[in-house]
Amino acid sequence: MAEPDFYLSDEQRELQRTLREFVAKEITPIAAKYDTEERYPVELFSKLGELGYLGLRFPEEIGGSGGSNLDYAILCEELAFGSAGIALGVYVHVALACAALEAFGSESLKKEWLPPALRGERIGAWAFAEAGAGSDAGSVATRAVVDGDSYVINGSKLFITNGPIADFIIVVASTAPEQRLKGLSLFLVEHDRPGFRVASVLSKLGVRASEMAELVFEDCRVPRENLIGRQDRGFLDALRTLTLGRIASAAFATGVARAAFEATLAHAEERVQFGQPIGSFQAVRFGIADMAVQIEAARLLCHRAAIVADRGLTHGREANMAKLFATEACTKIVERALHYHGAAGFMSESPIQRFYRDCKVFELGEGSSELQRDMIARELGL
Amino acid sequence: MKILVCLKQVPHKDARLEIGSDGTWIKEDGIKFEINDYDNYALEEALRLKDAGEAEVVVATIGPDRVTQSLRTALGMGADRAIHVWDDSLANADSLGIAKVLAAVAKEENFDVVFCGLMSDDSNYAMVGPMLAQLLDIPHVTAVVKTDFENGAVKVEKELEGGTLEVSQVPLPCLLAVQTGINEVRYASLKGIMQAKKKPLDKKALSDIGLDGAAVAPKLSIEKIYTPPKGEGANLLSGSADEIATQMVGKIKELGLL
Ligand SMILES: Cc1cc2nc3c(=O)[nH]c(=O)nc-3n(C[C@H](O)[C@H](O)[C@H](O)COP(=O)(O)OP(=O)(O)OC[C@H]3O[C@@H](n4cnc5c(N)ncnc54)[C@H](O)[C@@H]3O)c2cc1C
């Protein structure tokens, strides 16, 4: 029998199987609690770290475990299947903070921070967004000015995932304001640097198991070695290199959609109305069939982008399409899931209402749907 | 120390089971399989011995091609090598047939400890372990909930009815049939998963271990399996919550469950 996931290697299937087991035992049972309490289960970082999952795609020399983009997509889908919030915290730590450090950091910074970070003993955050800078990255107003052997950073960052729990923050700051996008540099700021503080912890609609903060830098002085990558070009270099975000978003969306789908399938078989399971009514059957198709299509687009990336080919178009399709499909699927659950899904104790609150964020982050469509259209020559 | 862990691949606990057309087993097409849960604990117990010092952990299983996946899982978790025995004549094997095959495998090497699960999630016989120990002429303990290896022997705690424990000192070599919950089963690490394919996996036919179809022919055959019809006799308790609770405790005591 041909497996629908024929393109996965034996190791990838094993990875998927192990992660499903891990998520079922370690994440799903605590997802609701941390969502309600708006707290991150920080000990998960070390659990995932010990098993080498945080080190996925990082070189073994610095404590990584190797692996491919496709492995990474599998990891993201499974984590998000358990909890989108928990998955988001892991993602920001590894795919943004650690990945930027690994790609552009000095050897001494990497040696100091990466091994413990990949073991899950140090947590990273990625601080780009500001009150005035979202989709328009060029308008970052946080400044870093050279002063002797240091840079002095001033400004504030908004919507920063892991902000309240981070040990180190990769900060995007302007070193040449007149050049906008071409004047943005990256800095590593340790959480105990004088001049840095968590100004406020932010409460959100969804992905509430991830913690978010507003961060403030007031004459925060960091040594020159804390510059990550090229001055003025660090952010653009990072944008070009850290392309995984869209693949990860697509995988997250697939995971949340699958969680909603599985719950709905079970509900449709169990819930009896008019003397029969609601899954026997055509309206519901067709809706659930559509969910299944959308999820498989989303996963295939996502995995295609990962495979193209693994072959070392440009994969911007594939990643844009996967991200756009999977995240929008997820929102639709979760909406239907809630619909077919009726009042039961609307109740606070139902995971469905959590999926409903969680799904929307994937359409916003890592380039909103509009930006994805814009890039796809540009690629088409429009 | 050399350790053999016998494991069985069984239908996944979430699989939707349907009875096959001949009515003697379930349809195996298109369902997922996994390592028998008891055997996971047996494997973990062996891997802990390995972590604690010098031990080689060999896993063995009997089954069609699909079982190699479970052997890879075990290798990914840390087992050193795997043995896979299959012959079409084993498709209807009974417990004794399976025990004979495992005994033949075990006799090829000198194992200090043979671990297996107390029973299998699918057929629940709980016979292979004791039969295998008899065939190997070594002592065995079933329902093992604690092990303590020291100086060529093992102190074993065994679970008895009603939560009582029995402690015994067993010389090596011996066979231990492990109860679930004895330890916390590890997850395969990413490195473990990536390395599993490089570890040896020996495929053996019956003739490779000195057996043939006749030697393992089943003495027991399944006539039919079926889902019990919905029973009568549900007891509806009525009254206030307190009254119902009192009645319930009474019932539980009556049934000897408390
Ligand atoms: C849960 C969550 C976690 C986050 N974590 C982090 C983090 O860890 N680090 C971090 O730096 N940031 C983080 N962010 C912020 C994220 O970077 C921003 O949400 C993102 O950059 C988009 O910016 P914005 O939300 O301000 O939206 P805006 O840019 O204000 O966009 C609002 C709307 O306008 C549309 N729009 C904007 N420009 C255009 C255009 N040119 N054409 C058409 N439509 C347009 C958008 O598509 C969107 O619909 C997080 C956000 C969320 C919700």
PDB file of N, CA and C in Angstrom, chain A residues 323-360:
ATOM      1  N   LYS A 323       2.472  29.224   3.350  1.00  0.00           N
ATOM      2  CA  LYS A 323       2.084  30.020   4.517  1.00  0.00           C
ATOM      3  C   LYS A 323       0.678  30.591   4.311  1.00  0.00           C
ATOM      4  N   LEU A 324       0.464  31.181   3.143  1.00  0.00           N
ATOM      5  CA  LEU A 324      -0.835  31.796   2.847  1.00  0.00           C
ATOM      6  C   LEU A 324      -1.949  30.757   2.905  1.00  0.00           C
ATOM      7  N   PHE A 325      -1.748  29.655   2.195  1.00  0.00           N
ATOM      8  CA  PHE A 325      -2.816  28.662   2.102  1.00  0.00           C
ATOM      9  C   PHE A 325      -3.097  28.009   3.453  1.00  0.00           C
ATOM     10  N   ALA A 326      -2.030  27.566   4.113  1.00  0.00           N
ATOM     11  CA  ALA A 326      -2.223  26.798   5.349  1.00  0.00           C
ATOM     12  C   ALA A 326      -2.851  27.653   6.447  1.00  0.00           C
ATOM     13  N   THR A 327      -2.412  28.899   6.564  1.00  0.00           N
ATOM     14  CA  THR A 327      -2.930  29.714   7.666  1.00  0.00           C
ATOM     15  C   THR A 327      -4.388  30.099   7.412  1.00  0.00           C
ATOM     16  N   GLU A 328      -4.732  30.397   6.167  1.00  0.00           N
ATOM     17  CA  GLU A 328      -6.132  30.735   5.889  1.00  0.00           C
ATOM     18  C   GLU A 328      -7.021  29.497   5.988  1.00  0.00           C
ATOM     19  N   ALA A 329      -6.486  28.359   5.540  1.00  0.00           N
ATOM     20  CA  ALA A 329      -7.257  27.116   5.648  1.00  0.00           C
ATOM     21  C   ALA A 329      -7.513  26.801   7.123  1.00  0.00           C
ATOM     22  N   CYS A 330      -6.498  27.009   7.943  1.00  0.00           N
ATOM     23  CA  CYS A 330      -6.621  26.704   9.375  1.00  0.00           C
ATOM     24  C   CYS A 330      -7.756  27.515   9.994  1.00  0.00           C
ATOM     25  N   THR A 331      -7.794  28.801   9.698  1.00  0.00           N
ATOM     26  CA  THR A 331      -8.849  29.647  10.263  1.00  0.00           C
ATOM     27  C   THR A 331     -10.231  29.149   9.836  1.00  0.00           C
ATOM     28  N   LYS A 332     -10.351  28.761   8.574  1.00  0.00           N
ATOM     29  CA  LYS A 332     -11.653  28.266   8.086  1.00  0.00           C
ATOM     30  C   LYS A 332     -12.017  26.949   8.759  1.00  0.00           C
ATOM     31  N   ILE A 333     -11.028  26.069   8.855  1.00  0.00           N
ATOM     32  CA  ILE A 333     -11.270  24.745   9.436  1.00  0.00           C
ATOM     33  C   ILE A 333     -11.699  24.874  10.893  1.00  0.00           C
ATOM     34  N   VAL A 334     -11.000  25.732  11.620  1.00  0.00           N
ATOM     35  CA  VAL A 334     -11.314  25.876  13.038  1.00  0.00           C
ATOM     36  C   VAL A 334     -12.703  26.503  13.209  1.00  0.00           C
ATOM     37  N   GLU A 335     -13.053  27.407  12.332  1.00  0.00           N
ATOM     38  CA  GLU A 335     -14.387  28.013  12.386  1.00  0.00           C
ATOM     39  C   GLU A 335     -15.453  26.936  12.201  1.00  0.00           C
ATOM     40  N   ARG A 336     -15.224  26.042  11.225  1.00  0.00           N
ATOM     41  CA  ARG A 336     -16.176  24.949  10.988  1.00  0.00           C
ATOM     42  C   ARG A 336     -16.199  23.985  12.173  1.00  0.00           C
ATOM     43  N   ALA A 337     -15.027  23.748  12.740  1.00  0.00           N
ATOM     44  CA  ALA A 337     -14.933  22.829  13.880  1.00  0.00           C
ATOM     45  C   ALA A 337     -15.809  23.336  15.020  1.00  0.00           C
ATOM     46  N   LEU A 338     -15.724  24.624  15.279  1.00  0.00           N
ATOM     47  CA  LEU A 338     -16.535  25.215  16.343  1.00  0.00           C
ATOM     48  C   LEU A 338     -18.017  25.086  15.988  1.00  0.00           C
ATOM     49  N   HIS A 339     -18.314  25.350  14.721  1.00  0.00           N
ATOM     50  CA  HIS A 339     -19.690  25.268  14.262  1.00  0.00           C
ATOM     51  C   HIS A 339     -20.267  23.873  14.497  1.00  0.00           C
ATOM     52  N   TYR A 340     -19.530  22.839  14.104  1.00  0.00           N
ATOM     53  CA  TYR A 340     -20.046  21.472  14.232  1.00  0.00           C
ATOM     54  C   TYR A 340     -20.065  20.994  15.678  1.00  0.00           C
ATOM     55  N   HIS A 341     -19.300  21.651  16.531  1.00  0.00           N
ATOM     56  CA  HIS A 341     -19.351  21.283  17.951  1.00  0.00           C
ATOM     57  C   HIS A 341     -20.562  21.905  18.647  1.00  0.00           C
ATOM     58  N   GLY A 342     -21.150  22.923  18.032  1.00  0.00           N
ATOM     59  CA  GLY A 342     -22.266  23.580  18.684  1.00  0.00           C
ATOM     60  C   GLY A 342     -21.827  24.199  19.999  1.00  0.00           C
ATOM     61  N   ALA A 343     -22.773  24.272  20.930  1.00  0.00           N
ATOM     62  CA  ALA A 343     -22.493  24.934  22.206  1.00  0.00           C
ATOM     63  C   ALA A 343     -21.325  24.278  22.937  1.00  0.00           C
ATOM     64  N   ALA A 344     -21.189  22.947  22.770  1.00  0.00           N
ATOM     65  CA  ALA A 344     -20.123  22.242  23.490  1.00  0.00           C
ATOM     66  C   ALA A 344     -18.752  22.835  23.165  1.00  0.00           C
ATOM     67  N   GLY A 345     -18.571  23.246  21.916  1.00  0.00           N
ATOM     68  CA  GLY A 345     -17.280  23.795  21.507  1.00  0.00           C
ATOM     69  C   GLY A 345     -17.064  25.222  21.967  1.00  0.00           C
ATOM     70  N   PHE A 346     -18.178  25.870  22.317  1.00  0.00           N
ATOM     71  CA  PHE A 346     -18.151  27.272  22.708  1.00  0.00           C
ATOM     72  C   PHE A 346     -17.777  27.445  24.175  1.00  0.00           C
ATOM     73  N   MET A 347     -17.835  26.347  24.916  1.00  0.00           N
ATOM     74  CA  MET A 347     -17.590  26.400  26.360  1.00  0.00           C
ATOM     75  C   MET A 347     -16.096  26.524  26.655  1.00  0.00           C
ATOM     76  N   SER A 348     -15.815  27.192  27.777  1.00  0.00           N
ATOM     77  CA  SER A 348     -14.415  27.458  28.130  1.00  0.00           C
ATOM     78  C   SER A 348     -13.584  26.193  28.253  1.00  0.00           C
ATOM     79  N   GLU A 349     -14.204  25.096  28.705  1.00  0.00           N
ATOM     80  CA  GLU A 349     -13.372  23.912  28.908  1.00  0.00           C
ATOM     81  C   GLU A 349     -13.102  23.149  27.614  1.00  0.00           C
ATOM     82  N   SER A 350     -13.735  23.562  26.517  1.00  0.00           N
ATOM     83  CA  SER A 350     -13.513  22.864  25.258  1.00  0.00           C
ATOM     84  C   SER A 350     -12.224  23.355  24.585  1.00  0.00           C
ATOM     85  N   PRO A 351     -11.426  22.426  24.079  1.00  0.00           N
ATOM     86  CA  PRO A 351     -10.222  22.879  23.362  1.00  0.00           C
ATOM     87  C   PRO A 351     -10.568  23.638  22.076  1.00  0.00           C
ATOM     88  N   ILE A 352     -11.790  23.428  21.573  1.00  0.00           N
ATOM     89  CA  ILE A 352     -12.153  24.053  20.300  1.00  0.00           C
ATOM     90  C   ILE A 352     -12.118  25.579  20.398  1.00  0.00           C
ATOM     91  N   GLN A 353     -12.635  26.106  21.514  1.00  0.00           N
ATOM     92  CA  GLN A 353     -12.608  27.566  21.645  1.00  0.00           C
ATOM     93  C   GLN A 353     -11.166  28.078  21.706  1.00  0.00           C
ATOM     94  N   ARG A 354     -10.248  27.248  22.239  1.00  0.00           N
ATOM     95  CA  ARG A 354      -8.834  27.653  22.259  1.00  0.00           C
ATOM     96  C   ARG A 354      -8.281  27.685  20.828  1.00  0.00           C
ATOM     97  N   PHE A 355      -8.604  26.652  20.052  1.00  0.00           N
ATOM     98  CA  PHE A 355      -8.131  26.647  18.658  1.00  0.00           C
ATOM     99  C   PHE A 355      -8.664  27.881  17.925  1.00  0.00           C
ATOM    100  N   TYR A 356      -9.916  28.211  18.246  1.00  0.00           N
ATOM    101  CA  TYR A 356     -10.577  29.348  17.581  1.00  0.00           C
ATOM    102  C   TYR A 356      -9.839  30.650  17.900  1.00  0.00           C
ATOM    103  N   ARG A 357      -9.364  30.765  19.144  1.00  0.00           N
ATOM    104  CA  ARG A 357      -8.621  31.971  19.521  1.00  0.00           C
ATOM    105  C   ARG A 357      -7.189  31.943  18.999  1.00  0.00           C
ATOM    106  N   ASP A 358      -6.660  30.708  18.842  1.00  0.00           N
ATOM    107  CA  ASP A 358      -5.253  30.581  18.452  1.00  0.00           C
ATOM    108  C   ASP A 358      -4.999  30.794  16.965  1.00  0.00           C
ATOM    109  N   CYS A 359      -5.953  30.362  16.136  1.00  0.00           N
ATOM    110  CA  CYS A 359      -5.628  30.200  14.711  1.00  0.00           C
ATOM    111  C   CYS A 359      -5.304  31.517  14.014  1.00  0.00           C
ATOM    112  N   LYS A 360      -5.984  32.581  14.416  1.00  0.00           N
ATOM    113  CA  LYS A 360      -5.896  33.826  13.646  1.00  0.00           C
ATOM    114  C   LYS A 360      -4.470  34.389  13.563  1.00  0.00           C
TER     115      LYS A 360
END
